[in-house]
Short mmCIF file of C-alpha atoms in Angstrom, two decimals:
data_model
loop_
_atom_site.label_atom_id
_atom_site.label_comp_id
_atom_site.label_asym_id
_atom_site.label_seq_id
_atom_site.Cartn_x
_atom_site.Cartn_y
_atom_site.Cartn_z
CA UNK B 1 0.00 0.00 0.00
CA UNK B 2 0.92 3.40 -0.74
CA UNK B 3 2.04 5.28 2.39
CA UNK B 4 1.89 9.31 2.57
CA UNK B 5 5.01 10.32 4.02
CA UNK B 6 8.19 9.35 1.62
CA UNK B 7 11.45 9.60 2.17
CA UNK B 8 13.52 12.55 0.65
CA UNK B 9 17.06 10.45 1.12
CA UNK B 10 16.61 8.30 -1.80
CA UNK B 11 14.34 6.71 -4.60
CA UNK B 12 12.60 3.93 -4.75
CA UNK B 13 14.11 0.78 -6.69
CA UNK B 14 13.47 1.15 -10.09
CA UNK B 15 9.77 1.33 -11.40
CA UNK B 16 9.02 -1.68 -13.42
CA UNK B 17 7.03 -1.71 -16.76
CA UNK B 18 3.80 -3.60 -17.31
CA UNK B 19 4.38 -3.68 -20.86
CA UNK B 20 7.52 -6.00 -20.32
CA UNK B 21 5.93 -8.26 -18.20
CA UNK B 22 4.66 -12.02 -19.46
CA UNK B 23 2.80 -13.48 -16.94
CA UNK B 24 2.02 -17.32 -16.89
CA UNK B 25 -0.86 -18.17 -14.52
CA UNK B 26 -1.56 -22.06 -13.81
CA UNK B 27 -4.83 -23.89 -14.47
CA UNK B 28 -4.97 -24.92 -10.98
CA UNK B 29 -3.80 -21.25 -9.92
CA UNK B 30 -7.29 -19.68 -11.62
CA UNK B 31 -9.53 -22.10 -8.97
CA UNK B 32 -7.30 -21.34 -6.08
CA UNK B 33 -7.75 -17.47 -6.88
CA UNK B 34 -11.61 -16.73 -7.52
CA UNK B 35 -12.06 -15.16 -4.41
CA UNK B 36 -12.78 -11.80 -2.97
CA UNK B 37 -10.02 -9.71 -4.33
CA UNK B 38 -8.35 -7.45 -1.95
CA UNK B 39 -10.83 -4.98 -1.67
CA UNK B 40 -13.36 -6.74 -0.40
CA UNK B 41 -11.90 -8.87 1.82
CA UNK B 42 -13.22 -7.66 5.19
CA UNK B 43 -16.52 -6.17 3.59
CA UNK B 44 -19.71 -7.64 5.47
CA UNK B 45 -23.41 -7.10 5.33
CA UNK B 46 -23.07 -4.95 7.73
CA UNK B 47 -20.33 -3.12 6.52
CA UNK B 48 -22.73 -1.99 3.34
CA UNK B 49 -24.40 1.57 3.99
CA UNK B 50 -27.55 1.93 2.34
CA UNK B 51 -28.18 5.30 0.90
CA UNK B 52 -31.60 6.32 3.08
CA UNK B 53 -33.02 7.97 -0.02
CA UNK B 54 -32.92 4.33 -2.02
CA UNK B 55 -35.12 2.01 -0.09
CA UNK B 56 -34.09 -1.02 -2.57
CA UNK B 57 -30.49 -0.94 -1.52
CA UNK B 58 -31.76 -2.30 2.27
CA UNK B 59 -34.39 -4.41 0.59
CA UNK B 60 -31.15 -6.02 -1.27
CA UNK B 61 -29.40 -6.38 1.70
CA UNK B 62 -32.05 -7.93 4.27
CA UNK B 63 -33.02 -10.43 0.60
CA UNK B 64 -29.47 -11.87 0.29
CA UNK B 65 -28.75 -12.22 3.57
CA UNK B 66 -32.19 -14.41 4.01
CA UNK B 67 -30.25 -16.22 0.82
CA UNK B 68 -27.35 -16.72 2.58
CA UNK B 69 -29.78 -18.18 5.62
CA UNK B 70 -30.82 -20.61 3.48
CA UNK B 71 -27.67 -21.87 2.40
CA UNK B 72 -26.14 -22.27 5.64
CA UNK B 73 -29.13 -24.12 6.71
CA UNK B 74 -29.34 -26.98 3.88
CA UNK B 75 -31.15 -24.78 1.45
CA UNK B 76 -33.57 -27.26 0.76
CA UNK B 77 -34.74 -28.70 -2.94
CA UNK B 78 -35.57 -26.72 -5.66
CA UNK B 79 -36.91 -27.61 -9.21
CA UNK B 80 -34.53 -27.67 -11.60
CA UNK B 81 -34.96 -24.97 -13.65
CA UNK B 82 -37.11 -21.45 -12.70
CA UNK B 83 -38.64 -18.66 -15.08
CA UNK B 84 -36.97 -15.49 -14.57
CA UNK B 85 -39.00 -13.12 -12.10
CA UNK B 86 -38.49 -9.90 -10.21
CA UNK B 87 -38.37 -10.45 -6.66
CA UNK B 88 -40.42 -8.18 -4.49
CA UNK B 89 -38.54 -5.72 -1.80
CA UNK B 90 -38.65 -7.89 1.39
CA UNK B 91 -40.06 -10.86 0.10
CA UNK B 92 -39.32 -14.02 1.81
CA UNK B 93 -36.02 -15.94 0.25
CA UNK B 94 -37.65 -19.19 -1.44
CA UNK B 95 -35.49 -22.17 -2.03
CA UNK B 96 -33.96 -20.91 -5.18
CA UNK B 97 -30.89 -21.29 -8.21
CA UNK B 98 -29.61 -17.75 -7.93
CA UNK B 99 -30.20 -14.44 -7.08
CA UNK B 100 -29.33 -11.54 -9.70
CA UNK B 101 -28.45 -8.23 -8.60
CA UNK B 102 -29.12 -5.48 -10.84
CA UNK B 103 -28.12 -1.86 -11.13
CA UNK B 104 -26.20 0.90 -12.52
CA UNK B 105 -22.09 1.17 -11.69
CA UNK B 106 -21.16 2.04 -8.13
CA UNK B 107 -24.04 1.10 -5.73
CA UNK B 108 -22.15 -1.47 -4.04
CA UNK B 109 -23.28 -4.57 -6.17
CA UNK B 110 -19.67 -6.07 -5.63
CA UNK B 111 -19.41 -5.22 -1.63
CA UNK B 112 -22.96 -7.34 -1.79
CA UNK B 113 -21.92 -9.55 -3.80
CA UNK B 114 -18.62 -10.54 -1.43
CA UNK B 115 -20.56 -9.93 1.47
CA UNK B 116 -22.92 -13.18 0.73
CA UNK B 117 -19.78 -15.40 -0.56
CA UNK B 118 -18.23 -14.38 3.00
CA UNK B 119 -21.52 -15.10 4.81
CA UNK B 120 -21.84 -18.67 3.54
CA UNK B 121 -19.22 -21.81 3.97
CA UNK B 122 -17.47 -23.39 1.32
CA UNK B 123 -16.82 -24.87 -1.05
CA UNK B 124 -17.42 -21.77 -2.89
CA UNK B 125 -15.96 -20.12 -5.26
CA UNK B 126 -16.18 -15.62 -6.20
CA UNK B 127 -14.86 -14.43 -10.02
CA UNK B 128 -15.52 -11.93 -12.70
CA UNK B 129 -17.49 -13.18 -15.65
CA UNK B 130 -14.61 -13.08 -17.36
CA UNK B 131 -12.67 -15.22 -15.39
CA UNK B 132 -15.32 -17.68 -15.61
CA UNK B 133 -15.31 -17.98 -19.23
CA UNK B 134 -11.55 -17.58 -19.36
CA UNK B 135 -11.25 -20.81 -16.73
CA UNK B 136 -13.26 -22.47 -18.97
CA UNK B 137 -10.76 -21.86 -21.90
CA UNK B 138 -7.69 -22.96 -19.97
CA UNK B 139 -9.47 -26.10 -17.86
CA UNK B 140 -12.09 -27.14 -21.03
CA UNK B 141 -15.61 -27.41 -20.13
CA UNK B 142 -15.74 -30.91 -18.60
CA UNK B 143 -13.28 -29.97 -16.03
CA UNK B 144 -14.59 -26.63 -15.14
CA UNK B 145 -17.72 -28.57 -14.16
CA UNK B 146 -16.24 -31.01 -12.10
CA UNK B 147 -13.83 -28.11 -10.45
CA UNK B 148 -16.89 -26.82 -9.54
CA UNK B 149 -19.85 -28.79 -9.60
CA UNK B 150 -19.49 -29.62 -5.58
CA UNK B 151 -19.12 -25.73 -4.79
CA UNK B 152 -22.22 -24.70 -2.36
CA UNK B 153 -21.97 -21.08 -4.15
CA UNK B 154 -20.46 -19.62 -7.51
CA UNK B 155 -20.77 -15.83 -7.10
CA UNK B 156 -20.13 -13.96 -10.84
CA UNK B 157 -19.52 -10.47 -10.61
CA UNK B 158 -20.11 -8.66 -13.55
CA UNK B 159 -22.32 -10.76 -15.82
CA UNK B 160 -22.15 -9.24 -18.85
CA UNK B 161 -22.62 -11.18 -22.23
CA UNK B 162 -20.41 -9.67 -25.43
CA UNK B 163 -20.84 -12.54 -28.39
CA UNK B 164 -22.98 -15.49 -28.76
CA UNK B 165 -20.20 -18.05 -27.97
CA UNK B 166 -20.38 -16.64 -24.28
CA UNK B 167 -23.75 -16.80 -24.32
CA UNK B 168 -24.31 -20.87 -25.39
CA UNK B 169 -20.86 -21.81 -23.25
CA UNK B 170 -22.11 -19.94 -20.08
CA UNK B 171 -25.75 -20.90 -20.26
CA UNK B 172 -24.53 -24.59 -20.77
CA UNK B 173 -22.33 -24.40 -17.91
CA UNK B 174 -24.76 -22.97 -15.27
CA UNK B 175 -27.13 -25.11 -16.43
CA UNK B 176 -25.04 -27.87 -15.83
CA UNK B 177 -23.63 -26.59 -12.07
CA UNK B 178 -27.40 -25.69 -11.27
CA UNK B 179 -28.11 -29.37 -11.69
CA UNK B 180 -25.35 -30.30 -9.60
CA UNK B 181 -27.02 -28.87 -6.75
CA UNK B 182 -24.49 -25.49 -6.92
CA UNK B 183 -26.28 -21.87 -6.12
CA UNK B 184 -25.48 -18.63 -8.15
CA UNK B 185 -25.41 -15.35 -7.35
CA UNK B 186 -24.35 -13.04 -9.94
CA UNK B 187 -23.75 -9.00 -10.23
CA UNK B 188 -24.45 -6.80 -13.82
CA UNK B 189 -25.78 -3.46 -15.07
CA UNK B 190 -28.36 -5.47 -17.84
CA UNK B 191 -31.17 -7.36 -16.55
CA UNK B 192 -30.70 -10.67 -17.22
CA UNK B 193 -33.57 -11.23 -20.19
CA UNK B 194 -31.54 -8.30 -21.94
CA UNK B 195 -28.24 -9.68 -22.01
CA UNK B 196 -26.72 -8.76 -25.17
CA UNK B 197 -28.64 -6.52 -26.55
CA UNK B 198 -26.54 -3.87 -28.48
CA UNK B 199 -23.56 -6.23 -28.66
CA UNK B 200 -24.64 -8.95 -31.18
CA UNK B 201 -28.08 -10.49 -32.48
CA UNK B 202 -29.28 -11.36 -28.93
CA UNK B 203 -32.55 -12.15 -30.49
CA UNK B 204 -30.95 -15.48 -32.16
CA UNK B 205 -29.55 -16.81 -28.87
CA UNK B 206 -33.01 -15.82 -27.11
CA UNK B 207 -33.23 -19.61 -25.74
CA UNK B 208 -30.31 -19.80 -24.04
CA UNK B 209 -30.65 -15.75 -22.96
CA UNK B 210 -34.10 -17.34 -21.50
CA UNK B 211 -32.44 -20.13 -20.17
CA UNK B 212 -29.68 -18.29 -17.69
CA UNK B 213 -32.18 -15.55 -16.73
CA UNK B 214 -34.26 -19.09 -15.69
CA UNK B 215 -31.68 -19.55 -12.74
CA UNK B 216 -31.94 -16.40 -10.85
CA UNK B 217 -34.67 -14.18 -9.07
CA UNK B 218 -33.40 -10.17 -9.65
CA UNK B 219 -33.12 -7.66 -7.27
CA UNK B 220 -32.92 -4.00 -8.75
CA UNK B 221 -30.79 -2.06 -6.58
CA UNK B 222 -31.17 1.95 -7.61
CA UNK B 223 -28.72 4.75 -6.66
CA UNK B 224 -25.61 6.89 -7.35
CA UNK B 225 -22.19 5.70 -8.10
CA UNK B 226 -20.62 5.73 -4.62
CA UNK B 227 -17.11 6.62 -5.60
CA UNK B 228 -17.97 10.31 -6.72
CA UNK B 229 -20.96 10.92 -3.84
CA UNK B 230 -20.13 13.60 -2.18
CA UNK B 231 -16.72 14.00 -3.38
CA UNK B 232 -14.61 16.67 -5.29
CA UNK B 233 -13.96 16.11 -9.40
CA UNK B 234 -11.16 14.23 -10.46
CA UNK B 235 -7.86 15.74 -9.81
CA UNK B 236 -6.51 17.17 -13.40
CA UNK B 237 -3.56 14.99 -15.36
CA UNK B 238 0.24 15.67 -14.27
CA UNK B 239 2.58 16.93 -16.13
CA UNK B 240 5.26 14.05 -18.28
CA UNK B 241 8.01 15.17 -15.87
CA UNK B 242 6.29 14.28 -12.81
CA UNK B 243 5.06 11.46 -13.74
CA UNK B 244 8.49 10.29 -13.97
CA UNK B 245 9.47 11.42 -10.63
CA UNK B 246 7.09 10.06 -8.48
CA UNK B 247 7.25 6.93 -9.78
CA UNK B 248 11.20 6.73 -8.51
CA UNK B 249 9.74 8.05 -5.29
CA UNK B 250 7.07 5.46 -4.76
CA UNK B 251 7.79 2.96 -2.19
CA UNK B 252 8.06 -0.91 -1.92
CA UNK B 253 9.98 -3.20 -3.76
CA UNK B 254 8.75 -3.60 -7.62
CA UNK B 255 6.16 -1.39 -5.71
CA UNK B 256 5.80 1.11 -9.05
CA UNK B 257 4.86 0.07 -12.44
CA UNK B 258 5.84 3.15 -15.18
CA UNK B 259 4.97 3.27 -18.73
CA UNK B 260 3.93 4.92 -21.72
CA UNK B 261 0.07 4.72 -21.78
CA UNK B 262 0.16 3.70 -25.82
CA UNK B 263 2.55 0.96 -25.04
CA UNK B 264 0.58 -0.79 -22.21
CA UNK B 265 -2.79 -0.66 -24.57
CA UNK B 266 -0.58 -2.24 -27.17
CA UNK B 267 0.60 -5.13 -24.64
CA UNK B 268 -2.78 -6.01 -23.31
CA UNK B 269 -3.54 -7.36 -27.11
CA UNK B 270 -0.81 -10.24 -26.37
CA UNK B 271 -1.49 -10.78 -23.26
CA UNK B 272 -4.68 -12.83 -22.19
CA UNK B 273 -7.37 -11.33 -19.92
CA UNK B 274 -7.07 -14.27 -17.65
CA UNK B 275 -3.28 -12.65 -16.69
CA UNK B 276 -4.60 -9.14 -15.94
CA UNK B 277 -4.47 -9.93 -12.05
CA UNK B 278 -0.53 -11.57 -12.46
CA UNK B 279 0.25 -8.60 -14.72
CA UNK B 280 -0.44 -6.79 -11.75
CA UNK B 281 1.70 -8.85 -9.58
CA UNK B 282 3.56 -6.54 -6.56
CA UNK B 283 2.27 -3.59 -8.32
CA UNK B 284 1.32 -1.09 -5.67
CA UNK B 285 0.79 1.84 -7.53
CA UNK B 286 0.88 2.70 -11.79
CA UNK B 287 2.18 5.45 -13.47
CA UNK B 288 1.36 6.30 -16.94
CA UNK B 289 2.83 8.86 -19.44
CA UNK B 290 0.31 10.17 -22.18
CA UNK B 291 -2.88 8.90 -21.39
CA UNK B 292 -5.02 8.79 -25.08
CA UNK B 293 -8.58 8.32 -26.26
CA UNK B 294 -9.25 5.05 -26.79
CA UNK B 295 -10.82 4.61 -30.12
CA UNK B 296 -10.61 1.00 -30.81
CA UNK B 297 -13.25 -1.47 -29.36
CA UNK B 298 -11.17 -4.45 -28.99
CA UNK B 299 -8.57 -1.90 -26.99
CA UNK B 300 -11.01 -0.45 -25.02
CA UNK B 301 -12.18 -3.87 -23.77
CA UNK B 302 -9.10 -4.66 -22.74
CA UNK B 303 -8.75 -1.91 -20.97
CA UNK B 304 -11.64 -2.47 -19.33
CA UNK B 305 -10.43 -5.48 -18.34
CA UNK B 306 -7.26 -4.30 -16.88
CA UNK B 307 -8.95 -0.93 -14.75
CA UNK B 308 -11.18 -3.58 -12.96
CA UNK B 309 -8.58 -5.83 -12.17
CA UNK B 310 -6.33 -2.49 -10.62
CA UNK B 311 -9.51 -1.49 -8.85
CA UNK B 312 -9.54 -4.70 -7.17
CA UNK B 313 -6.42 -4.40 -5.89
CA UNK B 314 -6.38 -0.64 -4.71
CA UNK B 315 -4.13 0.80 -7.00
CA UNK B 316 -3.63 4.11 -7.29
CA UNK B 317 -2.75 5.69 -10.00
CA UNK B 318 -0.87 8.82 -11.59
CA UNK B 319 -1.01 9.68 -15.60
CA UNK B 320 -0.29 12.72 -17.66
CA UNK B 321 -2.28 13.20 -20.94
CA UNK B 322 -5.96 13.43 -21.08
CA UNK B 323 -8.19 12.93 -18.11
CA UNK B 324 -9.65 9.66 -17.61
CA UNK B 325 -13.31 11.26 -18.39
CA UNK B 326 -12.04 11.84 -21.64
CA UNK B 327 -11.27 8.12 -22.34
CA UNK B 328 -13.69 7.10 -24.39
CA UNK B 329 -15.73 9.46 -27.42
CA UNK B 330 -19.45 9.86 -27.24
CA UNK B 331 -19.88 7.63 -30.03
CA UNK B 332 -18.47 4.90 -27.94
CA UNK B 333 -20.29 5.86 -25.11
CA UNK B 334 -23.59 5.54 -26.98
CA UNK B 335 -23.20 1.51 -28.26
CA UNK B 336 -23.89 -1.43 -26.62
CA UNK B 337 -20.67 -0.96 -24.47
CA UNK B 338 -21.64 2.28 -23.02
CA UNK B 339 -22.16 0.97 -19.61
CA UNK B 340 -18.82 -1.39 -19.51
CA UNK B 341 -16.90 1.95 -20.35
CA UNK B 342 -18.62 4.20 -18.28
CA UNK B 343 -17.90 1.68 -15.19
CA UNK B 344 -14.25 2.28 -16.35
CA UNK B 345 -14.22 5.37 -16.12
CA UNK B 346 -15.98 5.71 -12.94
CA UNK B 347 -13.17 3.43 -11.20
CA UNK B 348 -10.19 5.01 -13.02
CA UNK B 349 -11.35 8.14 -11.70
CA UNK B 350 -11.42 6.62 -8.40
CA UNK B 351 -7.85 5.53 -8.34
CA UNK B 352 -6.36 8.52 -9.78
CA UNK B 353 -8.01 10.31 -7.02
CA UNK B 354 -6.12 8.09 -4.85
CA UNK B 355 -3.10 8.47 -6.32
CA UNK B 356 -3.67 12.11 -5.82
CA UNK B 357 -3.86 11.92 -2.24
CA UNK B 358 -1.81 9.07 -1.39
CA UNK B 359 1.27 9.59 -3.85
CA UNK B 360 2.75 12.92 -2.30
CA UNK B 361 4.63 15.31 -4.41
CA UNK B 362 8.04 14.35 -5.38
CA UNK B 363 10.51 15.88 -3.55
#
């Protein structure tokens, strides 16, 4: 972690580069690490705050933890498969496949989320939808089942469906782990019948669209983005030149990761999403000179990727160039991605707000 008092004796060891790094993650290394990332590893139910001015954020709460109730109590049978249906706010927690939470970036979906896989025993088992898909590229499909068929809970943060091979591989999977007797809970911004829209011809792959939203009841949870309640703008860029320095002031060993911004967008392309989080490896805070627009898709995916991954860990971060509001053009903005990018945004302005206040002037 960043610490707010530096020494003026001496630099840091040398700031390493991202875009040099080649990380190799293990099959069995994936399993071990879908877990809370750092973040939210001491959140709680009781640690969430609901805003008082959006009732459904303490329906969601008192909901999952009667979910959680029922897990730790033998659940009980339930049918096989469910229709999808809105849950009502306090409604009693039925014996059920899953429970969806739905809302717009930064109302604490992800604290919720962690709070139920902390609330229940294991074997259980908390990733990205990403990382779910991208276990079952490096396992196959027949051993991501049996990895996880005897989990009591899968929690998938970030359900978000961008072709139709995600769709048929995912809604073959948790059809096949819901039969197994495994519970879901997963986190997104798109209800779960509406998966897809905007990103390919979701009305083809409306069967298996009809089958995942089968698994879960949804609970809508409204509000403002919690990073920027309340809080001042994001701070404005720094200058090329101090970028530079206070990455050789930042403390810890391999503790400061400095590059060109271009060059790291360039390396995510040959690196694969699954090694975001071991790209990341002893990073504890990123620097980047010349921060662009991002006018490639593909790019701006992976970068998308890559911010959520640094959020997890707490990263702060420092960049000259154009402000991270700026990322992304309103054409962008307006496609089926808009709400992937603007959740990018939200949490880059997040950390460079940290790395504001907890990188101090060089010296």
């Amino acid at each position: 972690m960043i610490v707010s008092n530096m020494s003026s004796a001496s630099p840091a060891p040398e700031p390493v580069s991202l875009a040099s790094r080649q990380p190799v993650v293990p099959a069995d290394r994936m399993v071990a690490e879908m877990v809370p990332p750092p973040r939210f590893d001491g959140v709680r139910f009781d640690t969430y705050i609901p805003d008082p001015t959006q009732p459904s954020q303490a329906a969601a709460v008192q909901r999952l933890e009667q979910f959680a109730a029922a897990l730790n109590n033998g659940g009980g049978a339930e049918p096989k498969r469910r229709w999808f249906r809105r849950g009502g706010s306090g409604a009693a927690a039925p014996a059920q496949s899953g429970i969806y939470l739905d809302g717009g970036y930064g109302v604490g979906k992800t604290h919720l989320l962690a709070s139920l896989w902390h609330a229940v025993p294991g074997p259980k088992s908390l990733c990205t939808f990403v990382e779910l898909t991208n276990l079952v590229g490096a396992l196959g499909f027949q051993e991501t089942v049996r990895a996880l068929s005897g989990h009591r809970l899968l929690c998938i943060d970030e359900f978000e469906l961008d072709d139709p091979g995600d769709t048929v591989l995912v809604s073959t999977l948790l059809g096949k782990l819901v039969d197994a007797g495994v519970k879901l809970a997963a986190t997104s911004n798109t209800l779960p019948d509406k998966l897809g829209e905007g990103r390919f011809a979701a009305i083809d792959f409306m069967r298996e669209i009809q089958g995942l939203s089968a698994h879960f009841d949804t609970l809508r949870i409204d509000g403002d983005d919690y990073r920027h309640r309340g809080l001042p703008e994001a701070p404005a860029p720094s200058a090329d030149d101090d970028v530079v320095t206070k990455s050789a002031y930042a403390p810890g060993v391999t503790g400061a990761a400095l590059d060109d911004f271009p060059a790291v967008l360039d390396h995510l392309a040959r690196v694969h999403p699954s090694r975001y989080g071991a790209l990341l490896e002893d990073v504890h805070a990123v620097f980047w000179r010349g921060v662009v627009p991002v006018t490639d898709q593909s790019t701006a995916l992976r970068l998308v990727v890559l911010a959520d991954r640094m959020y997890d860990r707490e990263i702060p971060v420092v960049a000259s160039g154009v402000p991270f509001d700026a990322l992304f053009s309103e054409e962008m903005l307006a496609g089926g991605y808009k709400k992937k990018y603007l959740r990018a945004v939200s949490r880059l302005v997040a950390m460079a707000r940290d790395g504001a206040e907890r990188v101090p002037p060089a010296v």
